[in-house]
Coordinates of C-alpha atoms in Angstrom, one line a residue:
M319 CA 0.0 0.1 0.0
A320 CA 1.3 3.4 -1.3
K321 CA 2.3 5.6 1.8
L322 CA 2.2 9.6 2.0
A323 CA 3.9 11.7 4.5
I324 CA 4.4 15.1 6.0
V325 CA 7.9 16.3 5.8
Q326 CA 7.8 20.2 6.3
G327 CA 5.1 21.9 7.6
P328 CA 2.0 21.8 10.2
G329 CA 1.4 18.1 11.1
K330 CA 4.7 17.0 10.0
G331 CA 5.4 13.4 11.0
S332 CA 2.2 12.3 9.5
L333 CA 1.6 9.5 7.6
F334 CA -1.2 8.5 5.3
E335 CA -1.7 5.5 3.4
I336 CA -3.3 5.6 -0.4
E337 CA -4.9 2.0 -1.3
H338 CA -6.7 2.6 -4.8
E339 CA -8.0 6.6 -5.2
A340 CA -7.8 9.8 -2.8
T341 CA -8.2 13.6 -2.9
I342 CA -6.0 16.2 -1.2
G343 CA -7.2 19.6 -0.8
R344 CA -8.6 22.3 2.2
S345 CA -12.2 21.0 2.0
R346 CA -13.0 18.5 4.9
A347 CA -14.4 16.4 2.3
C348 CA -11.0 15.4 1.0
T349 CA -8.9 12.3 2.0
I350 CA -6.2 13.7 3.3
Q351 CA -7.3 17.5 4.2
V352 CA -4.6 20.2 4.4
D353 CA -6.0 23.4 6.2
D354 CA -4.0 26.4 4.2
K355 CA -5.5 29.2 2.4
N356 CA -3.2 29.0 -0.8
V357 CA -4.8 25.2 -1.4
S358 CA -7.6 24.7 -3.1
R359 CA -10.6 22.8 -1.6
T360 CA -10.2 20.1 -3.9
H361 CA -6.4 20.3 -4.9
A362 CA -5.2 17.3 -6.6
K363 CA -6.0 13.6 -7.0
F364 CA -4.4 10.3 -6.7
E365 CA -5.1 7.7 -9.1
L366 CA -3.9 4.2 -9.1
R367 CA -3.6 2.8 -12.8
D368 CA -2.8 -0.9 -13.0
T369 CA -0.3 -1.2 -10.8
T370 CA 1.1 2.7 -10.5
M371 CA 0.1 5.7 -8.7
Y372 CA -0.7 9.1 -10.4
L373 CA -1.4 12.7 -9.1
R374 CA -3.7 14.9 -11.1
D375 CA -4.3 18.3 -10.8
A376 CA -7.9 18.4 -9.9
G377 CA -8.0 22.5 -11.4
S378 CA -6.7 24.2 -8.6
R379 CA -5.7 27.4 -8.1
N380 CA -2.2 27.4 -7.5
G381 CA -1.4 25.0 -9.6
L382 CA 0.3 21.6 -8.9
L383 CA 3.7 21.6 -7.3
V384 CA 5.8 18.3 -7.6
N385 CA 9.8 17.9 -7.0
G386 CA 9.5 22.0 -7.6
Q387 CA 8.2 21.8 -11.0
T388 CA 4.5 22.8 -11.8
C389 CA 2.4 20.2 -13.5
T390 CA -1.0 18.8 -14.4
E391 CA -0.3 15.1 -13.7
K392 CA 2.4 13.4 -12.5
K393 CA 3.3 9.3 -12.3
L394 CA 4.8 9.3 -8.6
E395 CA 7.7 7.6 -7.9
S396 CA 9.5 6.7 -4.7
G397 CA 10.7 9.9 -3.0
D398 CA 8.7 12.4 -5.0
R399 CA 8.0 15.9 -3.1
L400 CA 4.4 16.9 -3.6
Q401 CA 4.0 20.8 -2.1
L402 CA 0.8 22.2 -1.0
G403 CA 0.9 25.6 0.4
S404 CA 3.7 25.3 3.4
T405 CA 3.3 21.5 3.4
V406 CA 5.2 19.0 2.1
F407 CA 4.8 15.5 1.8
V408 CA 6.9 12.4 0.3
Y409 CA 5.4 9.5 -1.8
E410 CA 6.9 6.3 -1.0
P411 CA 5.6 3.2 -2.1
D412 CA 6.5 1.3 1.2
F413 CA 7.9 2.7 4.0
E414 CA 7.7 2.9 7.5
I415 CA 8.6 6.7 9.5
F416 CA 10.3 7.4 12.5
P417 CA 11.4 10.8 14.0
G418 CA 14.9 11.6 13.6
E419 CA 17.4 11.5 16.6
D420 CA 19.0 14.6 16.6
S421 CA 18.2 16.8 13.5
G422 CA 14.1 17.1 14.1
G423 CA 13.8 15.5 10.6
V424 CA 12.1 12.1 9.4
I425 CA 13.5 8.9 8.6
L426 CA 12.0 7.1 6.0
V427 CA 12.8 3.4 6.3
R428 CA 12.1 1.5 2.8
G429 CA 10.7 -1.9 3.5
D430 CA 8.6 -3.8 6.7
S431 CA 10.9 -5.8 7.7
E432 CA 13.9 -5.5 10.3
E433 CA 16.1 -6.2 7.7
G434 CA 15.3 -3.1 6.1
R435 CA 15.9 -0.8 9.0
T436 CA 19.5 -1.9 9.8
S437 CA 20.7 -2.2 6.1
G438 CA 21.8 1.1 5.9
E439 CA 18.8 1.3 3.1
V440 CA 17.4 5.1 4.9
T441 CA 16.6 8.3 3.2
A442 CA 16.6 11.5 5.4
M443 CA 14.3 13.8 4.2
L444 CA 15.0 17.3 6.1
D445 CA 12.8 20.4 6.1
V446 CA 13.3 24.0 5.8
E447 CA 13.5 24.2 9.7
A448 CA 15.7 21.6 9.5
I449 CA 18.2 23.2 7.5
I450 CA 17.9 26.2 9.7
R451 CA 19.2 24.0 12.8
E452 CA 21.4 22.5 10.9
A453 CA 23.0 25.5 10.0
E454 CA 23.0 26.9 13.7
K455 CA 24.5 23.7 14.6
A456 CA 27.3 23.8 12.1
T457 CA 27.8 27.6 13.0
V458 CA 28.2 27.0 16.8
E459 CA 30.8 24.1 15.6
T460 CA 32.7 26.4 13.8
S461 CA 32.6 29.1 16.1
K462 CA 34.4 26.6 19.0
V463 CA 37.1 26.1 16.2
K464 CA 37.4 30.1 15.4
K465 CA 36.9 31.1 19.2
M466 CA 33.4 32.7 17.8
D467 CA 31.3 34.2 20.9
V468 CA 28.0 33.1 21.2
N469 CA 26.7 36.3 20.0
E470 CA 28.5 35.9 16.8
A471 CA 26.5 32.3 16.3
A472 CA 23.5 33.9 17.2
E473 CA 23.9 36.6 14.5
A474 CA 24.2 34.3 12.2
H475 CA 21.5 32.1 13.0
R476 CA 19.3 35.5 12.6
R477 CA 20.5 36.5 9.1
L478 CA 19.6 32.7 8.0
R479 CA 16.0 32.9 9.9
A480 CA 15.6 36.4 8.0
I481 CA 16.9 35.0 4.7
Y482 CA 13.8 32.2 4.9
E483 CA 11.2 34.9 5.7
V484 CA 12.2 36.7 2.7
T485 CA 12.3 33.6 0.8
R486 CA 8.6 32.6 1.9
A487 CA 7.3 36.1 1.7
T488 CA 8.4 36.1 -2.3
T489 CA 7.4 32.6 -2.8
T490 CA 3.5 32.9 -1.2
I491 CA 2.0 36.2 -1.1
L492 CA 0.3 37.5 -4.0
D493 CA -0.7 40.6 -3.0
E494 CA 1.4 43.4 -3.8
P495 CA 1.5 46.0 -1.0
V496 CA 1.4 42.9 1.5
L497 CA 4.4 41.6 -0.3
L498 CA 6.5 45.3 -0.7
G499 CA 5.6 45.9 3.2
R500 CA 6.8 42.3 4.3
V501 CA 10.1 42.4 2.3
V502 CA 11.1 45.9 3.8
D503 CA 9.6 44.5 7.6
V504 CA 12.4 41.9 7.1
V505 CA 15.2 43.8 5.7
I506 CA 15.0 46.3 8.5
E507 CA 15.2 43.6 10.7
L508 CA 17.9 41.7 9.3
L509 CA 20.1 44.8 8.8
K510 CA 18.7 46.6 11.9
A511 CA 18.0 49.9 10.3
E512 CA 15.7 52.4 11.5
R513 CA 14.0 53.1 8.4
G514 CA 13.1 51.1 5.3
A515 CA 11.3 51.8 2.3
I516 CA 10.6 50.7 -1.3
F517 CA 10.1 53.2 -4.0
L518 CA 8.4 51.8 -7.5
C519 CA 9.2 53.3 -10.8
T520 CA 5.9 55.2 -12.2
E521 CA 3.9 54.0 -15.5
D522 CA 5.9 56.4 -17.9
G523 CA 9.2 55.3 -16.1
S524 CA 10.0 59.5 -14.9
G525 CA 9.8 59.2 -11.2
L526 CA 9.0 57.2 -8.2
H527 CA 6.9 56.9 -5.6
P528 CA 6.9 55.2 -2.5
G529 CA 5.4 51.4 -2.6
A530 CA 5.9 50.7 1.2
V531 CA 7.6 52.7 4.1
R532 CA 8.4 51.1 7.4
Y533 CA 10.1 52.0 10.7
R534 CA 11.7 50.1 13.0
D535 CA 10.7 51.6 16.6
R536 CA 7.4 53.5 15.2
R537 CA 4.4 53.9 12.5
G538 CA 5.1 56.1 9.8
S539 CA 3.7 56.5 6.5
D540 CA 6.2 59.6 4.9
I541 CA 9.8 59.4 4.7
T542 CA 12.1 61.5 3.3
V543 CA 15.2 60.4 1.6
S544 CA 18.4 61.7 -0.5
K545 CA 17.1 62.5 -3.9
S546 CA 20.6 62.0 -5.1
V547 CA 21.1 58.5 -3.7
L548 CA 18.2 57.2 -5.3
E549 CA 19.2 59.2 -8.9
Q550 CA 22.1 57.2 -9.0
V551 CA 20.9 54.1 -8.3
V552 CA 18.2 54.6 -10.9
R553 CA 20.8 55.7 -13.3
D554 CA 23.5 52.8 -12.8
R555 CA 20.9 50.3 -11.9
R556 CA 24.0 49.3 -9.0
A557 CA 23.6 49.4 -5.8
V558 CA 24.9 51.9 -2.9
L559 CA 26.6 51.8 0.1
T560 CA 27.7 54.7 2.2
G561 CA 29.0 53.7 5.5
D562 CA 29.2 57.1 6.9
A563 CA 27.3 59.5 4.9
S564 CA 28.2 62.7 6.7
T565 CA 31.8 62.1 4.9
D566 CA 30.9 60.5 1.9
T567 CA 31.7 63.2 -1.2
R568 CA 28.8 61.6 -3.0
F569 CA 26.0 62.4 -0.7
M570 CA 27.3 65.4 1.2
S571 CA 25.3 68.0 -0.3
S572 CA 22.2 66.4 0.5
R573 CA 19.9 68.3 2.7
S574 CA 17.5 65.2 3.5
I575 CA 20.9 63.6 5.0
R576 CA 22.1 66.4 7.1
L577 CA 18.9 66.9 8.6
D578 CA 17.4 62.9 9.1
R579 CA 21.3 62.8 10.7
V580 CA 21.9 59.6 8.7
K581 CA 24.6 58.3 9.1
S582 CA 24.8 54.7 6.7
I583 CA 22.8 53.8 3.6
L584 CA 22.4 50.9 1.6
C585 CA 19.8 51.1 -1.7
A586 CA 19.4 48.5 -4.3
P587 CA 17.8 48.5 -7.6
L588 CA 14.9 46.4 -8.4
L589 CA 15.0 44.3 -11.8
S590 CA 13.3 41.8 -13.5
R591 CA 14.4 40.6 -16.8
E592 CA 16.8 43.9 -17.2
R593 CA 13.7 46.1 -16.5
L594 CA 13.8 48.3 -13.2
L595 CA 10.5 48.0 -11.1
G596 CA 12.0 50.2 -8.5
V597 CA 14.6 50.9 -5.3
L598 CA 14.8 49.0 -2.0
Y599 CA 16.3 51.8 0.4
V600 CA 17.0 51.1 4.2
D601 CA 19.3 53.6 6.5
T602 CA 20.4 54.1 10.1
Q603 CA 21.4 56.6 12.8
N604 CA 23.6 54.6 15.1
A605 CA 27.0 55.0 14.5
M606 CA 27.5 51.4 15.6
N607 CA 25.7 49.5 13.5
C608 CA 27.0 51.1 10.4
F609 CA 26.3 48.5 7.1
T610 CA 28.9 46.6 5.5
E611 CA 29.8 45.1 2.2
E612 CA 28.4 41.8 3.5
D613 CA 25.2 44.1 4.2
L614 CA 25.3 45.5 0.4
A615 CA 25.6 41.5 -1.1
L616 CA 22.8 40.8 1.1
L617 CA 20.8 43.6 0.0
V618 CA 21.2 42.4 -3.6
N619 CA 20.3 39.2 -3.6
I620 CA 17.1 39.9 -1.6
S621 CA 16.1 42.7 -3.9
G622 CA 16.6 40.3 -7.1
Q623 CA 13.9 38.2 -5.4
A624 CA 11.7 40.7 -4.3
A625 CA 11.9 42.4 -7.8
V626 CA 10.7 38.3 -9.7
A627 CA 8.2 38.3 -6.5
L628 CA 7.1 41.9 -7.5
E629 CA 6.4 41.0 -11.3
N630 CA 4.9 37.9 -10.3
A631 CA 2.4 39.4 -8.1
R632 CA 1.3 42.2 -10.8
Q633 CA 0.8 39.6 -13.3
Y634 CA -1.1 37.6 -10.9
G635 CA -3.5 40.8 -10.4
A636 CA -3.6 41.8 -14.1
A637 CA -4.9 38.0 -14.5
R638 CA -7.4 38.1 -11.6
D639 CA -8.6 41.4 -12.8
E640 CA -9.1 40.3 -16.1
A641 CA -10.8 37.1 -15.1
N642 CA -13.2 39.5 -12.8
V643 CA -13.9 41.6 -16.5
L644 CA -14.7 38.5 -18.5
R645 CA -16.6 36.7 -15.5
K646 CA -18.9 40.5 -15.6
R647 CA -19.1 40.3 -19.2
V648 CA -20.6 36.6 -19.3
Q649 CA -23.0 37.8 -16.7
E650 CA -24.1 40.8 -18.5
E651 CA -24.3 38.6 -21.5
M652 CA -26.0 35.9 -19.9
A653 CA -28.4 38.2 -17.5
I654 CA -32.2 36.8 -17.7
V655 CA -34.3 40.7 -19.0
G656 CA -37.7 41.2 -18.3
D657 CA -40.1 42.2 -15.8
S658 CA -43.3 40.2 -16.8
P659 CA -44.6 37.7 -13.7
A660 CA -43.6 34.7 -15.3
I661 CA -39.7 36.2 -15.9
R662 CA -39.8 36.7 -11.9
D663 CA -41.0 33.9 -11.4
V664 CA -38.5 32.0 -13.3
L665 CA -36.0 33.9 -11.1
R666 CA -37.1 33.1 -7.6
R667 CA -36.9 29.1 -8.9
V668 CA -33.2 30.4 -9.9
E669 CA -32.4 31.7 -6.5
K670 CA -33.7 28.9 -4.8
V671 CA -32.3 26.0 -7.2
A672 CA -29.1 27.5 -7.0
D673 CA -28.6 27.1 -3.3
S674 CA -28.5 23.4 -3.8
D675 CA -27.0 20.8 -5.7
A676 CA -30.6 19.5 -7.1
T677 CA -30.9 18.5 -10.8
A678 CA -32.6 21.2 -12.8
L679 CA -34.7 20.6 -16.1
V680 CA -35.7 23.7 -17.8
T681 CA -38.2 23.3 -20.7
G682 CA -39.5 26.1 -23.3
E683 CA -39.6 26.7 -27.1
T684 CA -36.2 27.3 -29.1
G685 CA -34.5 30.4 -28.6
T686 CA -36.8 31.5 -25.1
G687 CA -33.1 31.1 -23.6
K688 CA -32.7 27.8 -21.8
E689 CA -28.5 27.9 -21.7
M690 CA -29.2 31.5 -20.2
V691 CA -31.0 30.1 -17.2
A692 CA -28.6 27.3 -16.6
H693 CA -25.9 29.6 -16.7
A694 CA -27.5 31.7 -13.9
I695 CA -28.1 28.8 -12.1
H696 CA -24.5 28.2 -12.4
L697 CA -23.0 31.9 -11.5
A698 CA -25.1 32.1 -8.2
S699 CA -24.1 28.9 -7.1
R700 CA -21.1 27.2 -5.1
R701 CA -19.7 26.0 -8.4
R702 CA -19.6 29.5 -10.2
A703 CA -15.6 29.5 -9.9
R704 CA -16.0 25.5 -11.3
P705 CA -16.0 25.1 -15.0
F706 CA -19.2 25.3 -16.9
I707 CA -19.8 22.5 -19.8
P708 CA -22.6 23.1 -22.4
V709 CA -23.2 19.6 -24.6
D710 CA -25.8 19.9 -27.4
C711 CA -27.3 16.5 -27.8
T712 CA -28.2 17.1 -31.1
A713 CA -24.6 18.4 -32.3
I714 CA -23.2 14.9 -32.3
S715 CA -24.0 11.9 -33.6
E716 CA -25.6 9.0 -31.3
N717 CA -22.4 6.9 -31.7
L718 CA -20.3 9.7 -30.4
L719 CA -22.8 11.1 -27.7
E720 CA -21.5 8.6 -25.3
S721 CA -17.9 9.2 -26.1
E722 CA -18.1 12.9 -25.5
L723 CA -19.6 12.5 -22.2
F724 CA -18.2 9.8 -20.4
G725 CA -14.9 9.9 -22.7
H726 CA -13.1 6.8 -24.1
E727 CA -10.1 4.7 -23.6
K728 CA -7.2 4.1 -25.9
G729 CA -8.1 1.4 -28.8
A730 CA -11.5 1.5 -27.4
F731 CA -12.6 2.3 -31.2
T732 CA -11.5 3.0 -34.6
G733 CA -9.7 6.4 -34.6
A734 CA -9.2 6.3 -30.6
D735 CA -5.8 6.6 -30.6
R736 CA -5.1 8.5 -27.1
M737 CA -7.0 8.3 -23.9
K738 CA -9.8 11.2 -24.0
P739 CA -11.6 12.4 -20.6
G740 CA -15.2 13.3 -21.0
K741 CA -17.7 16.1 -20.3
F742 CA -18.1 14.7 -16.8
E743 CA -14.5 14.6 -16.3
L744 CA -14.0 17.9 -17.6
A745 CA -17.2 19.2 -15.2
D746 CA -15.9 17.9 -12.1
H747 CA -17.1 20.4 -9.3
G748 CA -18.7 22.1 -11.6
T749 CA -21.8 22.3 -13.9
L750 CA -22.8 20.0 -16.9
F751 CA -25.5 21.1 -19.2
L752 CA -27.1 18.8 -21.1
D753 CA -29.0 20.7 -23.9
E754 CA -31.8 19.3 -26.1
I755 CA -31.6 16.1 -23.8
G756 CA -34.9 14.9 -25.9
D757 CA -33.5 13.8 -28.4
M758 CA -30.4 11.6 -27.0
D759 CA -30.6 8.0 -27.7
Q760 CA -31.8 5.4 -25.4
G761 CA -28.6 3.9 -24.4
T762 CA -27.2 6.7 -23.7
Q763 CA -30.1 7.4 -21.7
Q764 CA -29.7 4.5 -19.9
K765 CA -25.9 5.1 -18.8
L766 CA -27.1 8.6 -17.7
L767 CA -29.5 7.5 -15.4
R768 CA -26.6 5.3 -13.4
V769 CA -24.5 8.3 -13.4
L770 CA -26.8 10.3 -11.7
E771 CA -28.2 7.6 -9.0
E772 CA -24.2 6.7 -8.2
R773 CA -22.4 9.7 -9.4
T774 CA -19.6 6.8 -11.2
F775 CA -19.1 5.9 -15.0
T776 CA -16.7 3.6 -17.0
R777 CA -15.0 5.3 -19.9
V778 CA -15.5 4.2 -23.1
G779 CA -13.3 0.9 -23.6
G780 CA -12.5 1.1 -19.6
V781 CA -13.0 -1.2 -17.0
K782 CA -12.0 1.9 -13.9
L783 CA -15.2 3.3 -12.2
I784 CA -14.3 6.8 -11.8
K785 CA -16.4 9.3 -9.3
V786 CA -17.2 12.9 -10.3
D787 CA -19.2 15.8 -8.2
V788 CA -21.0 17.4 -10.7
R789 CA -24.4 19.3 -11.2
I790 CA -26.9 18.6 -13.7
I791 CA -28.7 21.4 -15.7
A792 CA -31.0 19.6 -19.2
A793 CA -32.9 21.4 -21.1
T794 CA -35.0 20.7 -23.8
N795 CA -37.8 22.4 -26.8
R796 CA -39.7 19.3 -26.7
N797 CA -42.4 17.9 -24.2
L798 CA -40.7 15.2 -22.4
E799 CA -44.1 13.6 -20.8
E800 CA -45.2 12.7 -24.2
L801 CA -42.2 11.0 -25.2
V802 CA -42.1 8.9 -21.9
S803 CA -46.1 8.0 -23.3
Q804 CA -44.8 6.7 -26.5
G805 CA -41.7 5.1 -25.1
K806 CA -39.2 7.2 -26.5
F807 CA -37.9 8.5 -23.6
R808 CA -36.8 6.5 -20.0
E809 CA -39.7 7.2 -17.5
D810 CA -37.0 7.1 -14.5
L811 CA -34.9 9.3 -16.3
Y812 CA -37.3 12.0 -17.2
Y813 CA -38.2 12.0 -13.2
R814 CA -34.7 11.8 -12.4
L815 CA -33.7 14.9 -14.1
A816 CA -37.1 16.7 -13.6
V817 CA -36.5 17.6 -9.7
V818 CA -37.1 21.1 -10.2
P819 CA -38.7 21.9 -13.6
I820 CA -38.1 25.4 -14.7
H821 CA -40.4 26.4 -17.6
L822 CA -39.7 29.6 -19.7
P823 CA -42.8 31.2 -21.6
P824 CA -42.5 32.3 -25.2
L825 CA -41.9 36.1 -25.7
R826 CA -45.6 36.4 -27.4
D827 CA -47.2 35.4 -24.2
R828 CA -45.1 38.3 -21.9
R829 CA -45.1 41.1 -24.4
M830 CA -44.6 43.4 -21.6
D831 CA -41.0 42.2 -21.8
V832 CA -40.5 43.0 -25.8
Q833 CA -39.7 46.5 -24.9
I834 CA -37.8 46.0 -22.1
L835 CA -35.6 43.7 -24.0
V836 CA -35.4 45.9 -27.1
N837 CA -33.9 48.9 -24.9
H838 CA -31.3 46.1 -23.5
F839 CA -30.1 44.8 -27.0
L840 CA -30.1 48.2 -28.3
R841 CA -27.6 49.6 -25.4
R842 CA -25.5 46.3 -26.0
F843 CA -25.4 46.9 -29.8
Q844 CA -24.9 50.5 -30.6
K845 CA -21.7 52.1 -30.8
A846 CA -20.4 54.7 -28.4
S847 CA -20.1 57.1 -30.9
H848 CA -23.3 56.4 -32.3
P849 CA -25.8 56.3 -29.7
M850 CA -29.2 55.3 -31.4
K851 CA -33.4 55.5 -30.7
L852 CA -35.9 53.5 -31.7
A853 CA -38.7 55.3 -33.3
E854 CA -42.5 54.6 -31.3
E855 CA -44.1 53.2 -35.1
A856 CA -40.9 51.2 -34.9
M857 CA -41.6 49.9 -31.6
K858 CA -45.4 49.3 -32.1
V859 CA -44.5 47.0 -35.0
L860 CA -42.1 44.6 -32.5
M861 CA -44.8 44.7 -29.7
N862 CA -47.1 43.5 -32.8
Y863 CA -44.9 40.5 -33.8
A864 CA -45.7 37.2 -32.7
W865 CA -41.7 36.2 -32.7
P866 CA -41.5 32.4 -33.2
G867 CA -38.0 32.8 -32.7
N868 CA -38.5 34.1 -29.4
V869 CA -35.4 36.2 -27.6
R870 CA -33.0 35.1 -30.0
E871 CA -35.3 36.6 -32.8
L872 CA -35.5 40.0 -31.6
R873 CA -31.8 40.2 -30.5
N874 CA -30.8 39.2 -34.2
V875 CA -33.4 41.6 -35.3
M876 CA -32.1 44.4 -33.0
E877 CA -28.1 43.7 -33.7
R878 CA -29.1 43.8 -37.8
A879 CA -30.8 46.9 -37.0
T880 CA -27.9 48.7 -34.9
V881 CA -25.6 47.5 -37.8
L882 CA -27.2 48.9 -40.9
C883 CA -29.1 51.6 -39.9
E884 CA -26.9 54.7 -40.4
K885 CA -29.3 57.2 -38.4
P886 CA -29.9 58.0 -34.7
M887 CA -33.2 57.0 -35.0
I888 CA -34.2 53.3 -36.0
D889 CA -37.6 53.5 -38.2
V890 CA -40.1 50.7 -39.6
E891 CA -37.9 50.7 -42.8
D892 CA -34.9 49.3 -40.9
L893 CA -36.8 46.7 -39.6
P894 CA -37.4 43.5 -41.9
P895 CA -40.3 42.9 -44.0
K896 CA -41.5 40.3 -42.4
I897 CA -42.0 41.6 -38.9
V898 CA -43.1 45.2 -40.6
G899 CA -45.9 43.0 -42.4
T900 CA -47.0 40.4 -40.0
G901 CA -47.1 43.5 -37.1
M902 CA -49.6 45.5 -39.9
A903 CA -51.6 42.5 -40.3
A904 CA -51.7 42.2 -36.4
E905 CA -52.7 45.8 -35.8
V906 CA -55.2 45.2 -38.3
T907 CA -56.4 41.9 -36.4
N908 CA -56.6 43.8 -33.4
F909 CA -58.9 46.6 -34.7
I910 CA -61.1 43.7 -36.1
D911 CA -61.2 42.1 -32.9
K912 CA -62.3 45.1 -31.0
D913 CA -66.1 45.0 -33.0
L914 CA -65.6 48.0 -34.3
P915 CA -67.8 49.2 -37.3
L916 CA -66.3 49.1 -40.9
A917 CA -65.7 52.7 -41.4
E918 CA -64.0 53.0 -37.9
I919 CA -61.8 50.3 -38.7
V920 CA -60.5 52.0 -42.1
A921 CA -60.4 55.5 -40.5
E922 CA -57.7 53.6 -37.6
V923 CA -56.1 51.3 -40.6
E924 CA -55.8 54.7 -42.7
R925 CA -54.5 56.6 -39.8
T926 CA -51.9 54.1 -38.9
C927 CA -50.6 54.4 -42.7
I928 CA -50.2 57.9 -42.9
Q929 CA -48.2 58.3 -39.4
R930 CA -46.1 55.7 -40.8
A931 CA -45.6 57.4 -44.2
F932 CA -44.8 60.5 -42.2
A933 CA -42.1 59.1 -40.2
K934 CA -40.7 57.6 -43.5
A935 CA -40.9 61.2 -45.0
K936 CA -39.6 62.8 -41.8
G937 CA -42.8 64.9 -42.0
K938 CA -42.2 65.9 -45.4
K939 CA -45.9 66.1 -46.8
I940 CA -45.0 65.7 -50.8
E941 CA -42.9 62.6 -49.8
A942 CA -45.4 61.2 -47.7
A943 CA -48.0 61.6 -50.7
R944 CA -46.1 60.0 -53.0
I945 CA -45.4 57.1 -50.3
L946 CA -48.7 56.9 -49.9
Q947 CA -49.9 57.3 -53.4
I948 CA -52.4 59.9 -53.0
S949 CA -52.6 63.4 -54.1
R950 CA -51.3 66.3 -51.7
P951 CA -55.0 67.7 -51.4
T952 CA -56.4 64.4 -50.4
L953 CA -53.9 64.0 -47.9
D954 CA -54.3 67.5 -46.3
K955 CA -58.0 66.2 -46.1
K956 CA -57.2 62.9 -44.2
I957 CA -54.6 64.8 -41.9
K958 CA -57.5 67.5 -40.9
D959 CA -60.3 64.6 -40.9
Y960 CA -58.4 61.9 -38.4
G961 CA -56.9 65.1 -36.5
I962 CA -53.0 63.9 -37.1
E963 CA -50.5 66.2 -36.3
V964 CA -47.3 67.0 -38.6

């Protein structure tokens, strides 16, 4: 049985046995829990394939680090070191664990027999703390030979500890202000300086501004330093040391050095890939603690680490901001727009089902926004940071749908030249959206039912059970109850999917949302330099249209109008002829449905036609008469009869 031991960090010395499969991460549901904010809820998975153990990244935030290198999957070998946050594990297929005698480390003894323990086949796994203790011990031994006193040994240990703190800060902190402050704190403590600061280059590179300022014995947010010192470091890109600033001819004219009675100064550039990011500055007023060349070399090394860490923190921040922008854009594009009672009921159901892992079935005509509802459920759930994987069951042939959902092993069928994970594996800990599930074949329905009940499956051509944690949302434009009665859809699968049913009404049944949707799409598609509005007559046409393609059709109409219309006002003539003709017919039908006398119906139709003609002619009577193909006097008479304002 394979074993995993903690050799560094909290729980050092703990031993875990791995039989077939195991998970490791921050969640209590994991087989091995690591309580560290830098570790994902489910960070990685152990999988036994044949007789070999593999470690696979489970979509962790900070990546999988094995033997100091980032990877997505690793075939584990004896002695491999896995690091999660501040905890380091060692993998060994078969060992026993004993505490070290002196070093405080961990001794791993191979084999189960006493013979293995005495044969000398041992591997000492020492963590950073053990290295520090060994270095302290070596320092003390050297001090005896050279007759060093205890204070010198303690100073060497203090410096080694400070270097460790700098290394830990630069490799674990990704927040820029926190990183800069921690580096300055450690440097002040290390060099026993009174003041310290990191000055960052401005975006245009023309100057410096303070990024972090620290004082040894008091709080402070401002600092006065010699401009000539900073300018020399920026100009030469080399560190500066002045053991006695009052006698240093380079800086004797500096007023700030005299006023602050600065005795010794160290300043080093923050260089990353030959690019200057800023400078690291420390000084002291204590004449008994002047900086040395050894301090200068130490500060240069620290500034190099800090520069790389700073650039990494900025790249991480930029990636995080970009992800937030993209997430916000997705939320805007997938927003459910409307204020009708039917849509408010849909939103209430979305909010309730998002708090659970219950399977949801979204029904409605084509174009009503079923995938948007599925996205809304995912974004409002605890799985929003995990994948949302859509699968269109009609776009994949029956022969390939099973492989697409569950994956396949190498050689499972002709053309399967490699192992391929399925959508269920890719959506682990996330949401799987099965669109048009009513078109799924019977064989795949049966296997899907088994997955919904047991949350396990096997790849096509495979025998190994794979366990996943996936939220299922299904959608269809067909009547599944009728398909069940016809024997075309499994009844047990239908009831397993329809735990929480959500029905989206067609747009013709919620006409009050048409105007809201029109304004939403108009804001979305119009250019900032070319704002547009919709004419009142055009809005009437859109309101009277039946919208067989629902919201998707309305979206396409508005996008087309904003692209093709060169005027600030979208008129009836800018709409598709099909919609205009249907809208006019709908208006006439509305007049007829009111059971009005024929004369009033004719008057209403004529009034509407004249108003639209004037809208097209931009108020010009001659042009309106030409469009209506009547004379100018006739037009004037009808305007007077119908009380139309031009």
